[in-house]
Amino acid sequence: MKDTTHYAPLLSDSDDGDPVVAPRRYEKRASIFFLAIAIIVAQALLILGFVAFNWSGYTMSKCAACSQAVYSPLQHLLEYNPVLYSNGLHDPISIYQSEPSREVDEAWENLYNGFGISAIPKEQAELLDNKTLVLPNGKYLVQLSVFHSLHCLNIIRKTVHADYYRDPITGTIDGL
């Protein structure tokens, strides 16, 4: 009887009735080879995609100049200005990235306070993708999602810094 501890049987038999065996080390080499090929192909596709994206001439300012796909009652007021934001790793951080303080809280709240709910006429409300509520004066209730998103992002920021914002008596975080 043959010692097959280092070999794995294949599907066919040899002429003498013994199973044909192949060394497992070749199977492992083949698996590693195909994995390496897959990784190389994935990297090549990623690089090609990046190069194609950059050569396409796509820039933020060009995208911003594109027409809006979704109607906004404030479309005529929009202006697009490319802004380079600091990632806070090598560049100085902005006040919005700073540790919690009264000044940081005021800066965050100034981003969206006073820009809450608005009312628009029926003609504009009919152009919206989402339905809205009619007010007693015949106007329709709307809120720009950017201000809602900023408010939610501020809540996440406060949750990350829960030790600073948690009320010592109730245990709740301000704004939640």
mmCIF file with all atom_site columns, C-alpha atoms in Angstrom:
data_model
loop_
_atom_site.group_PDB
_atom_site.id
_atom_site.type_symbol
_atom_site.label_atom_id
_atom_site.label_alt_id
_atom_site.label_comp_id
_atom_site.label_asym_id
_atom_site.label_entity_id
_atom_site.label_seq_id
_atom_site.pdbx_PDB_ins_code
_atom_site.Cartn_x
_atom_site.Cartn_y
_atom_site.Cartn_z
_atom_site.occupancy
_atom_site.B_iso_or_equiv
_atom_site.pdbx_formal_charge
_atom_site.auth_seq_id
_atom_site.auth_comp_id
_atom_site.auth_asym_id
_atom_site.auth_atom_id
_atom_site.pdbx_PDB_model_num
ATOM 1   C CA . MET A 1 1   ? 0.000   0.000  0.000   1.00 0.00 ? 1   MET A CA 1
ATOM 2   C CA . LYS A 1 2   ? 1.295   3.437  -0.939  1.00 0.00 ? 2   LYS A CA 1
ATOM 3   C CA . ASP A 1 3   ? 1.726   6.224  1.601   1.00 0.00 ? 3   ASP A CA 1
ATOM 4   C CA . THR A 1 4   ? -0.578  9.008  0.349   1.00 0.00 ? 4   THR A CA 1
ATOM 5   C CA . THR A 1 5   ? -0.388  11.365 3.306   1.00 0.00 ? 5   THR A CA 1
ATOM 6   C CA . HIS A 1 6   ? 1.222   14.027 1.106   1.00 0.00 ? 6   HIS A CA 1
ATOM 7   C CA . TYR A 1 7   ? -0.920  13.348 -1.928  1.00 0.00 ? 7   TYR A CA 1
ATOM 8   C CA . ALA A 1 8   ? -4.551  13.879 -2.850  1.00 0.00 ? 8   ALA A CA 1
ATOM 9   C CA . PRO A 1 9   ? -6.385  11.387 -5.109  1.00 0.00 ? 9   PRO A CA 1
ATOM 10  C CA . LEU A 1 10  ? -7.635  12.590 -8.482  1.00 0.00 ? 10  LEU A CA 1
ATOM 11  C CA . LEU A 1 11  ? -10.889 11.537 -10.127 1.00 0.00 ? 11  LEU A CA 1
ATOM 12  C CA . SER A 1 12  ? -9.510  8.825  -12.447 1.00 0.00 ? 12  SER A CA 1
ATOM 13  C CA . ASP A 1 13  ? -7.804  5.468  -11.741 1.00 0.00 ? 13  ASP A CA 1
ATOM 14  C CA . SER A 1 14  ? -4.630  4.169  -13.277 1.00 0.00 ? 14  SER A CA 1
ATOM 15  C CA . ASP A 1 15  ? -4.492  1.012  -15.402 1.00 0.00 ? 15  ASP A CA 1
ATOM 16  C CA . ASP A 1 16  ? -3.485  -1.147 -12.428 1.00 0.00 ? 16  ASP A CA 1
ATOM 17  C CA . GLY A 1 17  ? -6.540  -0.082 -10.352 1.00 0.00 ? 17  GLY A CA 1
ATOM 18  C CA . ASP A 1 18  ? -4.710  2.225  -7.968  1.00 0.00 ? 18  ASP A CA 1
ATOM 19  C CA . PRO A 1 19  ? -6.026  5.792  -7.760  1.00 0.00 ? 19  PRO A CA 1
ATOM 20  C CA . VAL A 1 20  ? -3.913  8.361  -9.560  1.00 0.00 ? 20  VAL A CA 1
ATOM 21  C CA . VAL A 1 21  ? -2.505  10.787 -7.049  1.00 0.00 ? 21  VAL A CA 1
ATOM 22  C CA . ALA A 1 22  ? -1.027  14.220 -7.399  1.00 0.00 ? 22  ALA A CA 1
ATOM 23  C CA . PRO A 1 23  ? 1.097   15.976 -4.831  1.00 0.00 ? 23  PRO A CA 1
ATOM 24  C CA . ARG A 1 24  ? -0.837  18.531 -2.779  1.00 0.00 ? 24  ARG A CA 1
ATOM 25  C CA . ARG A 1 25  ? 2.028   20.952 -3.001  1.00 0.00 ? 25  ARG A CA 1
ATOM 26  C CA . TYR A 1 26  ? 1.229   21.368 -6.719  1.00 0.00 ? 26  TYR A CA 1
ATOM 27  C CA . GLU A 1 27  ? -2.405  22.087 -5.853  1.00 0.00 ? 27  GLU A CA 1
ATOM 28  C CA . LYS A 1 28  ? -1.302  24.737 -3.378  1.00 0.00 ? 28  LYS A CA 1
ATOM 29  C CA . ARG A 1 29  ? 1.066   26.250 -5.923  1.00 0.00 ? 29  ARG A CA 1
ATOM 30  C CA . ALA A 1 30  ? -1.726  26.337 -8.508  1.00 0.00 ? 30  ALA A CA 1
ATOM 31  C CA . SER A 1 31  ? -4.105  28.000 -6.025  1.00 0.00 ? 31  SER A CA 1
ATOM 32  C CA . ILE A 1 32  ? -1.500  30.598 -5.097  1.00 0.00 ? 32  ILE A CA 1
ATOM 33  C CA . PHE A 1 33  ? -0.717  31.156 -8.779  1.00 0.00 ? 33  PHE A CA 1
ATOM 34  C CA . PHE A 1 34  ? -4.388  31.769 -9.671  1.00 0.00 ? 34  PHE A CA 1
ATOM 35  C CA . LEU A 1 35  ? -4.865  34.002 -6.625  1.00 0.00 ? 35  LEU A CA 1
ATOM 36  C CA . ALA A 1 36  ? -1.829  36.055 -7.652  1.00 0.00 ? 36  ALA A CA 1
ATOM 37  C CA . ILE A 1 37  ? -3.185  36.347 -11.201 1.00 0.00 ? 37  ILE A CA 1
ATOM 38  C CA . ALA A 1 38  ? -6.583  37.486 -9.849  1.00 0.00 ? 38  ALA A CA 1
ATOM 39  C CA . ILE A 1 39  ? -4.946  40.136 -7.648  1.00 0.00 ? 39  ILE A CA 1
ATOM 40  C CA . ILE A 1 40  ? -2.819  41.417 -10.544 1.00 0.00 ? 40  ILE A CA 1
ATOM 41  C CA . VAL A 1 41  ? -5.860  41.621 -12.831 1.00 0.00 ? 41  VAL A CA 1
ATOM 42  C CA . ALA A 1 42  ? -7.885  43.455 -10.137 1.00 0.00 ? 42  ALA A CA 1
ATOM 43  C CA . GLN A 1 43  ? -5.070  45.957 -9.594  1.00 0.00 ? 43  GLN A CA 1
ATOM 44  C CA . ALA A 1 44  ? -4.691  46.511 -13.327 1.00 0.00 ? 44  ALA A CA 1
ATOM 45  C CA . LEU A 1 45  ? -8.437  47.175 -13.665 1.00 0.00 ? 45  LEU A CA 1
ATOM 46  C CA . LEU A 1 46  ? -8.327  49.581 -10.735 1.00 0.00 ? 46  LEU A CA 1
ATOM 47  C CA . ILE A 1 47  ? -5.399  51.488 -12.239 1.00 0.00 ? 47  ILE A CA 1
ATOM 48  C CA . LEU A 1 48  ? -7.048  51.583 -15.662 1.00 0.00 ? 48  LEU A CA 1
ATOM 49  C CA . GLY A 1 49  ? -10.261 52.881 -14.114 1.00 0.00 ? 49  GLY A CA 1
ATOM 50  C CA . PHE A 1 50  ? -8.384  55.591 -12.245 1.00 0.00 ? 50  PHE A CA 1
ATOM 51  C CA . VAL A 1 51  ? -6.478  56.648 -15.376 1.00 0.00 ? 51  VAL A CA 1
ATOM 52  C CA . ALA A 1 52  ? -9.647  56.646 -17.490 1.00 0.00 ? 52  ALA A CA 1
ATOM 53  C CA . PHE A 1 53  ? -11.476 58.715 -14.849 1.00 0.00 ? 53  PHE A CA 1
ATOM 54  C CA . ASN A 1 54  ? -8.680  61.311 -14.739 1.00 0.00 ? 54  ASN A CA 1
ATOM 55  C CA . TRP A 1 55  ? -8.281  61.445 -18.529 1.00 0.00 ? 55  TRP A CA 1
ATOM 56  C CA . SER A 1 56  ? -12.005 61.914 -19.002 1.00 0.00 ? 56  SER A CA 1
ATOM 57  C CA . GLY A 1 57  ? -11.611 65.554 -17.944 1.00 0.00 ? 57  GLY A CA 1
ATOM 58  C CA . TYR A 1 58  ? -14.083 65.135 -15.083 1.00 0.00 ? 58  TYR A CA 1
ATOM 59  C CA . THR A 1 59  ? -13.612 67.781 -12.428 1.00 0.00 ? 59  THR A CA 1
ATOM 60  C CA . MET A 1 60  ? -15.737 68.964 -9.559  1.00 0.00 ? 60  MET A CA 1
ATOM 61  C CA . SER A 1 61  ? -16.286 72.329 -11.193 1.00 0.00 ? 61  SER A CA 1
ATOM 62  C CA . LYS A 1 62  ? -17.535 70.690 -14.393 1.00 0.00 ? 62  LYS A CA 1
ATOM 63  C CA . CYS A 1 63  ? -19.835 68.405 -12.441 1.00 0.00 ? 63  CYS A CA 1
ATOM 64  C CA . ALA A 1 64  ? -21.190 71.338 -10.465 1.00 0.00 ? 64  ALA A CA 1
ATOM 65  C CA . ALA A 1 65  ? -22.007 73.108 -13.702 1.00 0.00 ? 65  ALA A CA 1
ATOM 66  C CA . CYS A 1 66  ? -24.205 70.182 -14.728 1.00 0.00 ? 66  CYS A CA 1
ATOM 67  C CA . SER A 1 67  ? -27.925 70.710 -14.506 1.00 0.00 ? 67  SER A CA 1
ATOM 68  C CA . GLN A 1 68  ? -29.686 69.391 -11.439 1.00 0.00 ? 68  GLN A CA 1
ATOM 69  C CA . ALA A 1 69  ? -31.331 66.001 -11.897 1.00 0.00 ? 69  ALA A CA 1
ATOM 70  C CA . VAL A 1 70  ? -33.786 66.749 -9.084  1.00 0.00 ? 70  VAL A CA 1
ATOM 71  C CA . TYR A 1 71  ? -35.892 69.875 -8.889  1.00 0.00 ? 71  TYR A CA 1
ATOM 72  C CA . SER A 1 72  ? -35.182 72.349 -6.100  1.00 0.00 ? 72  SER A CA 1
ATOM 73  C CA . PRO A 1 73  ? -37.230 75.479 -5.443  1.00 0.00 ? 73  PRO A CA 1
ATOM 74  C CA . LEU A 1 74  ? -33.925 77.229 -4.743  1.00 0.00 ? 74  LEU A CA 1
ATOM 75  C CA . GLN A 1 75  ? -32.156 76.157 -7.930  1.00 0.00 ? 75  GLN A CA 1
ATOM 76  C CA . HIS A 1 76  ? -31.935 79.735 -9.150  1.00 0.00 ? 76  HIS A CA 1
ATOM 77  C CA . LEU A 1 77  ? -30.044 80.720 -5.975  1.00 0.00 ? 77  LEU A CA 1
ATOM 78  C CA . LEU A 1 78  ? -27.385 78.011 -6.150  1.00 0.00 ? 78  LEU A CA 1
ATOM 79  C CA . GLU A 1 79  ? -23.777 78.863 -6.842  1.00 0.00 ? 79  GLU A CA 1
ATOM 80  C CA . TYR A 1 80  ? -21.025 76.282 -7.055  1.00 0.00 ? 80  TYR A CA 1
ATOM 81  C CA . ASN A 1 81  ? -17.593 77.043 -5.687  1.00 0.00 ? 81  ASN A CA 1
ATOM 82  C CA . PRO A 1 82  ? -14.917 74.351 -5.621  1.00 0.00 ? 82  PRO A CA 1
ATOM 83  C CA . VAL A 1 83  ? -13.478 74.096 -2.113  1.00 0.00 ? 83  VAL A CA 1
ATOM 84  C CA . LEU A 1 84  ? -10.401 72.214 -0.976  1.00 0.00 ? 84  LEU A CA 1
ATOM 85  C CA . TYR A 1 85  ? -11.052 70.727 2.445   1.00 0.00 ? 85  TYR A CA 1
ATOM 86  C CA . SER A 1 86  ? -8.386  69.760 4.932   1.00 0.00 ? 86  SER A CA 1
ATOM 87  C CA . ASN A 1 87  ? -8.251  66.114 5.913   1.00 0.00 ? 87  ASN A CA 1
ATOM 88  C CA . GLY A 1 88  ? -6.645  67.079 9.205   1.00 0.00 ? 88  GLY A CA 1
ATOM 89  C CA . LEU A 1 89  ? -3.731  64.681 8.772   1.00 0.00 ? 89  LEU A CA 1
ATOM 90  C CA . HIS A 1 90  ? -1.040  67.035 7.468   1.00 0.00 ? 90  HIS A CA 1
ATOM 91  C CA . ASP A 1 91  ? -2.985  70.236 6.999   1.00 0.00 ? 91  ASP A CA 1
ATOM 92  C CA . PRO A 1 92  ? -4.334  72.416 9.777   1.00 0.00 ? 92  PRO A CA 1
ATOM 93  C CA . ILE A 1 93  ? -7.768  71.264 10.915  1.00 0.00 ? 93  ILE A CA 1
ATOM 94  C CA . SER A 1 94  ? -10.859 73.407 10.581  1.00 0.00 ? 94  SER A CA 1
ATOM 95  C CA . ILE A 1 95  ? -12.984 74.488 13.502  1.00 0.00 ? 95  ILE A CA 1
ATOM 96  C CA . TYR A 1 96  ? -15.473 71.742 12.575  1.00 0.00 ? 96  TYR A CA 1
ATOM 97  C CA . GLN A 1 97  ? -12.785 69.111 13.210  1.00 0.00 ? 97  GLN A CA 1
ATOM 98  C CA . SER A 1 98  ? -11.638 70.618 16.503  1.00 0.00 ? 98  SER A CA 1
ATOM 99  C CA . GLU A 1 99  ? -12.161 69.171 19.944  1.00 0.00 ? 99  GLU A CA 1
ATOM 100 C CA . PRO A 1 100 ? -15.496 70.106 21.555  1.00 0.00 ? 100 PRO A CA 1
ATOM 101 C CA . SER A 1 101 ? -15.828 73.639 22.908  1.00 0.00 ? 101 SER A CA 1
ATOM 102 C CA . ARG A 1 102 ? -18.385 76.435 23.011  1.00 0.00 ? 102 ARG A CA 1
ATOM 103 C CA . GLU A 1 103 ? -16.835 77.987 19.868  1.00 0.00 ? 103 GLU A CA 1
ATOM 104 C CA . VAL A 1 104 ? -16.966 74.688 17.959  1.00 0.00 ? 104 VAL A CA 1
ATOM 105 C CA . ASP A 1 105 ? -20.616 74.186 18.956  1.00 0.00 ? 105 ASP A CA 1
ATOM 106 C CA . GLU A 1 106 ? -21.505 77.686 17.755  1.00 0.00 ? 106 GLU A CA 1
ATOM 107 C CA . ALA A 1 107 ? -19.730 77.126 14.432  1.00 0.00 ? 107 ALA A CA 1
ATOM 108 C CA . TRP A 1 108 ? -21.658 73.882 13.867  1.00 0.00 ? 108 TRP A CA 1
ATOM 109 C CA . GLU A 1 109 ? -24.991 75.383 14.826  1.00 0.00 ? 109 GLU A CA 1
ATOM 110 C CA . ASN A 1 110 ? -24.390 78.419 12.590  1.00 0.00 ? 110 ASN A CA 1
ATOM 111 C CA . LEU A 1 111 ? -24.177 76.039 9.642   1.00 0.00 ? 111 LEU A CA 1
ATOM 112 C CA . TYR A 1 112 ? -27.866 75.207 9.853   1.00 0.00 ? 112 TYR A CA 1
ATOM 113 C CA . ASN A 1 113 ? -29.680 77.384 12.385  1.00 0.00 ? 113 ASN A CA 1
ATOM 114 C CA . GLY A 1 114 ? -32.144 79.691 10.727  1.00 0.00 ? 114 GLY A CA 1
ATOM 115 C CA . PHE A 1 115 ? -32.385 77.436 7.679   1.00 0.00 ? 115 PHE A CA 1
ATOM 116 C CA . GLY A 1 116 ? -35.048 75.078 8.881   1.00 0.00 ? 116 GLY A CA 1
ATOM 117 C CA . ILE A 1 117 ? -38.474 74.588 7.487   1.00 0.00 ? 117 ILE A CA 1
ATOM 118 C CA . SER A 1 118 ? -39.781 76.830 4.708   1.00 0.00 ? 118 SER A CA 1
ATOM 119 C CA . ALA A 1 119 ? -43.010 77.250 2.789   1.00 0.00 ? 119 ALA A CA 1
ATOM 120 C CA . ILE A 1 120 ? -43.361 77.208 -0.993  1.00 0.00 ? 120 ILE A CA 1
ATOM 121 C CA . PRO A 1 121 ? -46.312 77.765 -3.330  1.00 0.00 ? 121 PRO A CA 1
ATOM 122 C CA . LYS A 1 122 ? -48.311 74.865 -4.763  1.00 0.00 ? 122 LYS A CA 1
ATOM 123 C CA . GLU A 1 123 ? -46.759 75.259 -8.238  1.00 0.00 ? 123 GLU A CA 1
ATOM 124 C CA . GLN A 1 124 ? -43.290 74.571 -6.835  1.00 0.00 ? 124 GLN A CA 1
ATOM 125 C CA . ALA A 1 125 ? -44.503 71.789 -4.529  1.00 0.00 ? 125 ALA A CA 1
ATOM 126 C CA . GLU A 1 126 ? -45.955 69.933 -7.516  1.00 0.00 ? 126 GLU A CA 1
ATOM 127 C CA . LEU A 1 127 ? -42.463 69.750 -9.055  1.00 0.00 ? 127 LEU A CA 1
ATOM 128 C CA . LEU A 1 128 ? -40.944 68.007 -6.017  1.00 0.00 ? 128 LEU A CA 1
ATOM 129 C CA . ASP A 1 129 ? -40.210 64.284 -6.096  1.00 0.00 ? 129 ASP A CA 1
ATOM 130 C CA . ASN A 1 130 ? -41.416 63.832 -2.517  1.00 0.00 ? 130 ASN A CA 1
ATOM 131 C CA . LYS A 1 131 ? -44.867 64.871 -1.419  1.00 0.00 ? 131 LYS A CA 1
ATOM 132 C CA . THR A 1 132 ? -45.199 67.489 1.303   1.00 0.00 ? 132 THR A CA 1
ATOM 133 C CA . LEU A 1 133 ? -47.824 68.863 3.676   1.00 0.00 ? 133 LEU A CA 1
ATOM 134 C CA . VAL A 1 134 ? -50.098 71.775 2.862   1.00 0.00 ? 134 VAL A CA 1
ATOM 135 C CA . LEU A 1 135 ? -50.238 74.553 5.449   1.00 0.00 ? 135 LEU A CA 1
ATOM 136 C CA . PRO A 1 136 ? -53.417 76.443 6.403   1.00 0.00 ? 136 PRO A CA 1
ATOM 137 C CA . ASN A 1 137 ? -52.246 79.401 4.268   1.00 0.00 ? 137 ASN A CA 1
ATOM 138 C CA . GLY A 1 138 ? -52.159 77.190 1.138   1.00 0.00 ? 138 GLY A CA 1
ATOM 139 C CA . LYS A 1 139 ? -48.374 76.973 0.978   1.00 0.00 ? 139 LYS A CA 1
ATOM 140 C CA . TYR A 1 140 ? -46.427 73.717 1.256   1.00 0.00 ? 140 TYR A CA 1
ATOM 141 C CA . LEU A 1 141 ? -43.911 72.666 3.890   1.00 0.00 ? 141 LEU A CA 1
ATOM 142 C CA . VAL A 1 142 ? -40.311 71.938 2.763   1.00 0.00 ? 142 VAL A CA 1
ATOM 143 C CA . GLN A 1 143 ? -36.853 71.630 4.256   1.00 0.00 ? 143 GLN A CA 1
ATOM 144 C CA . LEU A 1 144 ? -33.625 71.474 2.302   1.00 0.00 ? 144 LEU A CA 1
ATOM 145 C CA . SER A 1 145 ? -32.001 68.138 3.043   1.00 0.00 ? 145 SER A CA 1
ATOM 146 C CA . VAL A 1 146 ? -28.537 69.681 3.405   1.00 0.00 ? 146 VAL A CA 1
ATOM 147 C CA . PHE A 1 147 ? -29.579 71.400 6.644   1.00 0.00 ? 147 PHE A CA 1
ATOM 148 C CA . HIS A 1 148 ? -31.166 68.239 8.000   1.00 0.00 ? 148 HIS A CA 1
ATOM 149 C CA . SER A 1 149 ? -27.966 66.333 7.087   1.00 0.00 ? 149 SER A CA 1
ATOM 150 C CA . LEU A 1 150 ? -25.762 68.910 8.830   1.00 0.00 ? 150 LEU A CA 1
ATOM 151 C CA . HIS A 1 151 ? -27.913 68.645 11.950  1.00 0.00 ? 151 HIS A CA 1
ATOM 152 C CA . CYS A 1 152 ? -27.595 64.829 11.917  1.00 0.00 ? 152 CYS A CA 1
ATOM 153 C CA . LEU A 1 153 ? -23.835 65.039 11.336  1.00 0.00 ? 153 LEU A CA 1
ATOM 154 C CA . ASN A 1 154 ? -23.570 67.355 14.338  1.00 0.00 ? 154 ASN A CA 1
ATOM 155 C CA . ILE A 1 155 ? -25.436 64.783 16.450  1.00 0.00 ? 155 ILE A CA 1
ATOM 156 C CA . ILE A 1 156 ? -22.972 62.096 15.321  1.00 0.00 ? 156 ILE A CA 1
ATOM 157 C CA . ARG A 1 157 ? -20.092 64.420 16.252  1.00 0.00 ? 157 ARG A CA 1
ATOM 158 C CA . LYS A 1 158 ? -21.585 64.922 19.708  1.00 0.00 ? 158 LYS A CA 1
ATOM 159 C CA . THR A 1 159 ? -22.041 61.187 20.118  1.00 0.00 ? 159 THR A CA 1
ATOM 160 C CA . VAL A 1 160 ? -18.378 60.596 19.273  1.00 0.00 ? 160 VAL A CA 1
ATOM 161 C CA . HIS A 1 161 ? -17.486 63.100 22.014  1.00 0.00 ? 161 HIS A CA 1
ATOM 162 C CA . ALA A 1 162 ? -20.124 61.758 24.427  1.00 0.00 ? 162 ALA A CA 1
ATOM 163 C CA . ASP A 1 163 ? -17.952 62.395 27.494  1.00 0.00 ? 163 ASP A CA 1
ATOM 164 C CA . TYR A 1 164 ? -18.092 66.119 26.772  1.00 0.00 ? 164 TYR A CA 1
ATOM 165 C CA . TYR A 1 165 ? -21.780 66.315 25.817  1.00 0.00 ? 165 TYR A CA 1
ATOM 166 C CA . ARG A 1 166 ? -23.391 63.783 28.166  1.00 0.00 ? 166 ARG A CA 1
ATOM 167 C CA . ASP A 1 167 ? -25.552 65.349 30.860  1.00 0.00 ? 167 ASP A CA 1
ATOM 168 C CA . PRO A 1 168 ? -24.223 64.035 34.212  1.00 0.00 ? 168 PRO A CA 1
ATOM 169 C CA . ILE A 1 169 ? -27.708 63.780 35.703  1.00 0.00 ? 169 ILE A CA 1
ATOM 170 C CA . THR A 1 170 ? -29.846 62.385 32.884  1.00 0.00 ? 170 THR A CA 1
ATOM 171 C CA . GLY A 1 171 ? -27.085 60.644 30.921  1.00 0.00 ? 171 GLY A CA 1
ATOM 172 C CA . THR A 1 172 ? -28.487 62.006 27.663  1.00 0.00 ? 172 THR A CA 1
ATOM 173 C CA . ILE A 1 173 ? -26.488 63.807 25.024  1.00 0.00 ? 173 ILE A CA 1
ATOM 174 C CA . ASP A 1 174 ? -27.511 67.342 24.131  1.00 0.00 ? 174 ASP A CA 1
ATOM 175 C CA . GLY A 1 175 ? -29.588 67.378 20.960  1.00 0.00 ? 175 GLY A CA 1
ATOM 176 C CA . LEU A 1 176 ? -30.529 63.682 20.941  1.00 0.00 ? 176 LEU A CA 1
#
